[in-house]
JSON list of C-alpha atoms in Angstrom, two decimals:
[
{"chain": "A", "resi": 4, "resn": "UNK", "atom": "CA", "xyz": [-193.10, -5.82, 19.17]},
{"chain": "A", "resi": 5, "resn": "UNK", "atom": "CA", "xyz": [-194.25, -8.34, 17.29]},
{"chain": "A", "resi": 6, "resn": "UNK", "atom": "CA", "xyz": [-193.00, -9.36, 13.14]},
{"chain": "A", "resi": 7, "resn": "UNK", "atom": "CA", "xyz": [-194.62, -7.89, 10.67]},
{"chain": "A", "resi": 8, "resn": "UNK", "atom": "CA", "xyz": [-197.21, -10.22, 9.48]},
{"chain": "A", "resi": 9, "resn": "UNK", "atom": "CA", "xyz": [-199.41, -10.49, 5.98]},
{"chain": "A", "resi": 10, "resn": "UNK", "atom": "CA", "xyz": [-202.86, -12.19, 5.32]},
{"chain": "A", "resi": 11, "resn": "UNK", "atom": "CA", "xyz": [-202.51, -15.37, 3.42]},
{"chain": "A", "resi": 12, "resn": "UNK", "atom": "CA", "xyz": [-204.44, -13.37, 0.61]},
{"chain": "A", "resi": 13, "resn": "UNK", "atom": "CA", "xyz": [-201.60, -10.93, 1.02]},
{"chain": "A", "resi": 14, "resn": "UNK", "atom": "CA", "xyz": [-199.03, -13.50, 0.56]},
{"chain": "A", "resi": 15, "resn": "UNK", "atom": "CA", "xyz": [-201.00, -15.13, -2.03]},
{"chain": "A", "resi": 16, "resn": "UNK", "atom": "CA", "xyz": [-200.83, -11.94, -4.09]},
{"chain": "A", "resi": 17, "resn": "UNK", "atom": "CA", "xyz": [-196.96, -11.14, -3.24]},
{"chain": "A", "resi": 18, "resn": "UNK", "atom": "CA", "xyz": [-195.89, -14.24, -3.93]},
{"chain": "A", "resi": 19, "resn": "UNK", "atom": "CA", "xyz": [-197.85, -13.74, -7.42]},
{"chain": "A", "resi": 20, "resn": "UNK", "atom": "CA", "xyz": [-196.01, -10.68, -7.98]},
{"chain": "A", "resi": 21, "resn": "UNK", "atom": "CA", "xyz": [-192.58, -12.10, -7.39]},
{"chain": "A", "resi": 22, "resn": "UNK", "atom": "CA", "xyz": [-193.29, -15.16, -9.74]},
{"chain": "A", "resi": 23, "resn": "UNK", "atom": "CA", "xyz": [-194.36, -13.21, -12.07]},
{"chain": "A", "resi": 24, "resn": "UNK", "atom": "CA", "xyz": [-191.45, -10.79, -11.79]},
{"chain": "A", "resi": 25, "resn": "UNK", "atom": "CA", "xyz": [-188.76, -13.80, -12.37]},
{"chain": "A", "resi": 26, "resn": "UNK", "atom": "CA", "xyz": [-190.96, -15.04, -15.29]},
{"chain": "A", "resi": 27, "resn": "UNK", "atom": "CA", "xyz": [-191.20, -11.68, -17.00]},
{"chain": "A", "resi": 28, "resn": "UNK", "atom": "CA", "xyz": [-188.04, -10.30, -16.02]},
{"chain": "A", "resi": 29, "resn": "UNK", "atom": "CA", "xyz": [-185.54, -12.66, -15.37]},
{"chain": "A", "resi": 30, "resn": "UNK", "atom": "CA", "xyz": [-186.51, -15.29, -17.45]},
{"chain": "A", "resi": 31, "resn": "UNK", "atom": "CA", "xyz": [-186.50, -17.97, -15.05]},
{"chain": "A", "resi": 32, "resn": "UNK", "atom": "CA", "xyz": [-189.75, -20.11, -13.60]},
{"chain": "A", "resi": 33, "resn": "UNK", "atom": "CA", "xyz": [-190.16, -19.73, -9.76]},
{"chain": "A", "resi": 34, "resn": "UNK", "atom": "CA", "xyz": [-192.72, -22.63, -8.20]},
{"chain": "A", "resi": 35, "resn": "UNK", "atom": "CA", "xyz": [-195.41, -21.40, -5.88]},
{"chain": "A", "resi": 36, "resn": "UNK", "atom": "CA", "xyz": [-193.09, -22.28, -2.45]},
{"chain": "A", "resi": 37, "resn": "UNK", "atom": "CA", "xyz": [-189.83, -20.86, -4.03]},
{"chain": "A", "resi": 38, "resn": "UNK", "atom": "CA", "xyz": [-191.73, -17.63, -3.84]},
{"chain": "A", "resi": 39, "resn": "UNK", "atom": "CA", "xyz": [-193.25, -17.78, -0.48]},
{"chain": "A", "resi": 40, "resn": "UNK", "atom": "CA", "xyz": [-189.92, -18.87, 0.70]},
{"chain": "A", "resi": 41, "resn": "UNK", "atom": "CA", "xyz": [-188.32, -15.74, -1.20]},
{"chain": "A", "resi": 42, "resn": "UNK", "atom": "CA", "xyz": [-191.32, -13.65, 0.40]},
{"chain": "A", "resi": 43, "resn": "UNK", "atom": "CA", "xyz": [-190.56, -14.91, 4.02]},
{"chain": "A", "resi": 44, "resn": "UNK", "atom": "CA", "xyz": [-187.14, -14.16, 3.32]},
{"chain": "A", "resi": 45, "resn": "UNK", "atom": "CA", "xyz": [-187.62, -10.53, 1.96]},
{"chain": "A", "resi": 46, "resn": "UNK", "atom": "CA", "xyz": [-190.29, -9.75, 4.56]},
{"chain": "A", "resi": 47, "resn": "UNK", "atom": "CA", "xyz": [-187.42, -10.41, 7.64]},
{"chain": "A", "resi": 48, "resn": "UNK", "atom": "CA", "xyz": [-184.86, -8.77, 6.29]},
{"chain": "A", "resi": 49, "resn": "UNK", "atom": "CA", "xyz": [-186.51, -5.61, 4.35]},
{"chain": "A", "resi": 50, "resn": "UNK", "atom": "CA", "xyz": [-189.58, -5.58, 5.96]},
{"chain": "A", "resi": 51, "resn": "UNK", "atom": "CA", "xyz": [-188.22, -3.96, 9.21]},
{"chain": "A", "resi": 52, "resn": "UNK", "atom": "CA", "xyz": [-186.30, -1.52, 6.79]},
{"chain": "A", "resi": 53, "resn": "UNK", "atom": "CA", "xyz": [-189.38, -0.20, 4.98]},
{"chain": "A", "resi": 54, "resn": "UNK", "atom": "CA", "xyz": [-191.69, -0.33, 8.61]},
{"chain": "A", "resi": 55, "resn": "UNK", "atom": "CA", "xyz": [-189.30, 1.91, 10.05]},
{"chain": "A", "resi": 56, "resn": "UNK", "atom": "CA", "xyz": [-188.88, 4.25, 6.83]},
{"chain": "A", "resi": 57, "resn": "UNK", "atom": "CA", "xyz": [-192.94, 4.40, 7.22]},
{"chain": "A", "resi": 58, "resn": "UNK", "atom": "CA", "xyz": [-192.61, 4.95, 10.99]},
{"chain": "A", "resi": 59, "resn": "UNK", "atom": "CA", "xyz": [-189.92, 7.99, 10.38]},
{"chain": "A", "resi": 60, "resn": "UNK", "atom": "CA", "xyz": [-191.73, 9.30, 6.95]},
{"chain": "A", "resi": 61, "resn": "UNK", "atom": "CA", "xyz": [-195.36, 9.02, 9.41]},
{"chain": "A", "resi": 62, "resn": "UNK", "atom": "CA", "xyz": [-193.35, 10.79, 12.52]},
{"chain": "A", "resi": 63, "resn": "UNK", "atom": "CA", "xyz": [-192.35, 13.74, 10.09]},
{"chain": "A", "resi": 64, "resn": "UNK", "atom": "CA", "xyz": [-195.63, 14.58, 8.82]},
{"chain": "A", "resi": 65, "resn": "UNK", "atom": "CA", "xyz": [-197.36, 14.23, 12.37]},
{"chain": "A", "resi": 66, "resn": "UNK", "atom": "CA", "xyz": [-194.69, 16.92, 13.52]},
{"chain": "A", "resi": 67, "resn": "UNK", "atom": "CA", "xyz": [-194.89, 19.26, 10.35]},
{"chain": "A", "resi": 68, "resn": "UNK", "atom": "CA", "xyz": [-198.65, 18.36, 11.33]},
{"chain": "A", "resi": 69, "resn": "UNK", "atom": "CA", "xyz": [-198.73, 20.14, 15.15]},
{"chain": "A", "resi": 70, "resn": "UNK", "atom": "CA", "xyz": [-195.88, 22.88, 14.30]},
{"chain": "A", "resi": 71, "resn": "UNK", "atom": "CA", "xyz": [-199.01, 23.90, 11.91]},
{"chain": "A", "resi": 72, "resn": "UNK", "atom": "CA", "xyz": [-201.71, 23.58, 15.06]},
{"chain": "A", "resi": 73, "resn": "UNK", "atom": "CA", "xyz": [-199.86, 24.75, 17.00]},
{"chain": "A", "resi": 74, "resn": "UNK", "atom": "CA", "xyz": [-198.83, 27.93, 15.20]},
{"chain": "A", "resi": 75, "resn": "UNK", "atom": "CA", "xyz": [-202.99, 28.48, 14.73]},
{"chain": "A", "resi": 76, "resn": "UNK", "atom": "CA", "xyz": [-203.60, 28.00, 18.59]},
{"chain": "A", "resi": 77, "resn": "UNK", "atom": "CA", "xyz": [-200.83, 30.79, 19.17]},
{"chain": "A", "resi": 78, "resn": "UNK", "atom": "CA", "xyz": [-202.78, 32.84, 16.17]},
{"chain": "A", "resi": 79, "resn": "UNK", "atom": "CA", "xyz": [-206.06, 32.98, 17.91]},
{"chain": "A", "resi": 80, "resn": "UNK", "atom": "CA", "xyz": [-204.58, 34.24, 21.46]},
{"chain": "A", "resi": 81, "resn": "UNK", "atom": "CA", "xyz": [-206.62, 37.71, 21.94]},
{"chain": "A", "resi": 82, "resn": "UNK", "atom": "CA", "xyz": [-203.88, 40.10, 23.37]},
{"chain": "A", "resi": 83, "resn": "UNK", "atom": "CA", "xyz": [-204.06, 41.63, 27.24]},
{"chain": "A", "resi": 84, "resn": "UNK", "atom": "CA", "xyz": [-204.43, 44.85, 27.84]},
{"chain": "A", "resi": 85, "resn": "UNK", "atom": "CA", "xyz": [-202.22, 45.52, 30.90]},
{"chain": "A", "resi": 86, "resn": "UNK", "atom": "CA", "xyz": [-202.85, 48.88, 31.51]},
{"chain": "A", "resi": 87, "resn": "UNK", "atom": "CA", "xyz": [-205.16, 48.56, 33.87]}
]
């Protein structure tokens, strides 16, 4: 499988975020490659963390999802009369 990847708008934007959180926050001025490093960084190490949360949190609802179908398909069964 391959890494997870971003557009460079998308890093554009993150990287924006995470300067702007150490200027806000932390009080301390992050340059424009500091924060793409930090976003490289982040993205290897969490980024598998948080794909897989998605994968499980996706997985659940998809099974909650066909329990539900399937518990209509068994509704609509018409019964057999086996009398005969």
């Amino acid at each position: 499988m391959a890494g997870i990847e971003f557009s460079q708008e998308e890093k554009q934007h993150l990287a924006g975020v995470i300067k702007d959180y150490f200027d806000q926050e932390l009080d301390q001025e992050l340059g424009r490659f500091e924060a793409e490093f930090l976003l490289d960084y982040l993205i290897k190490q969490l980024g598998p963390v948080f794909y897989n949360k998605g994968l499980l949190d996706a997985r659940a609802l998809l099974d909650k999802q066909m329990d539900e179908f399937t518990d209509a398909l068994y509704a609509m069964e018409m019964a057999v009369d086996s009398t005969n």
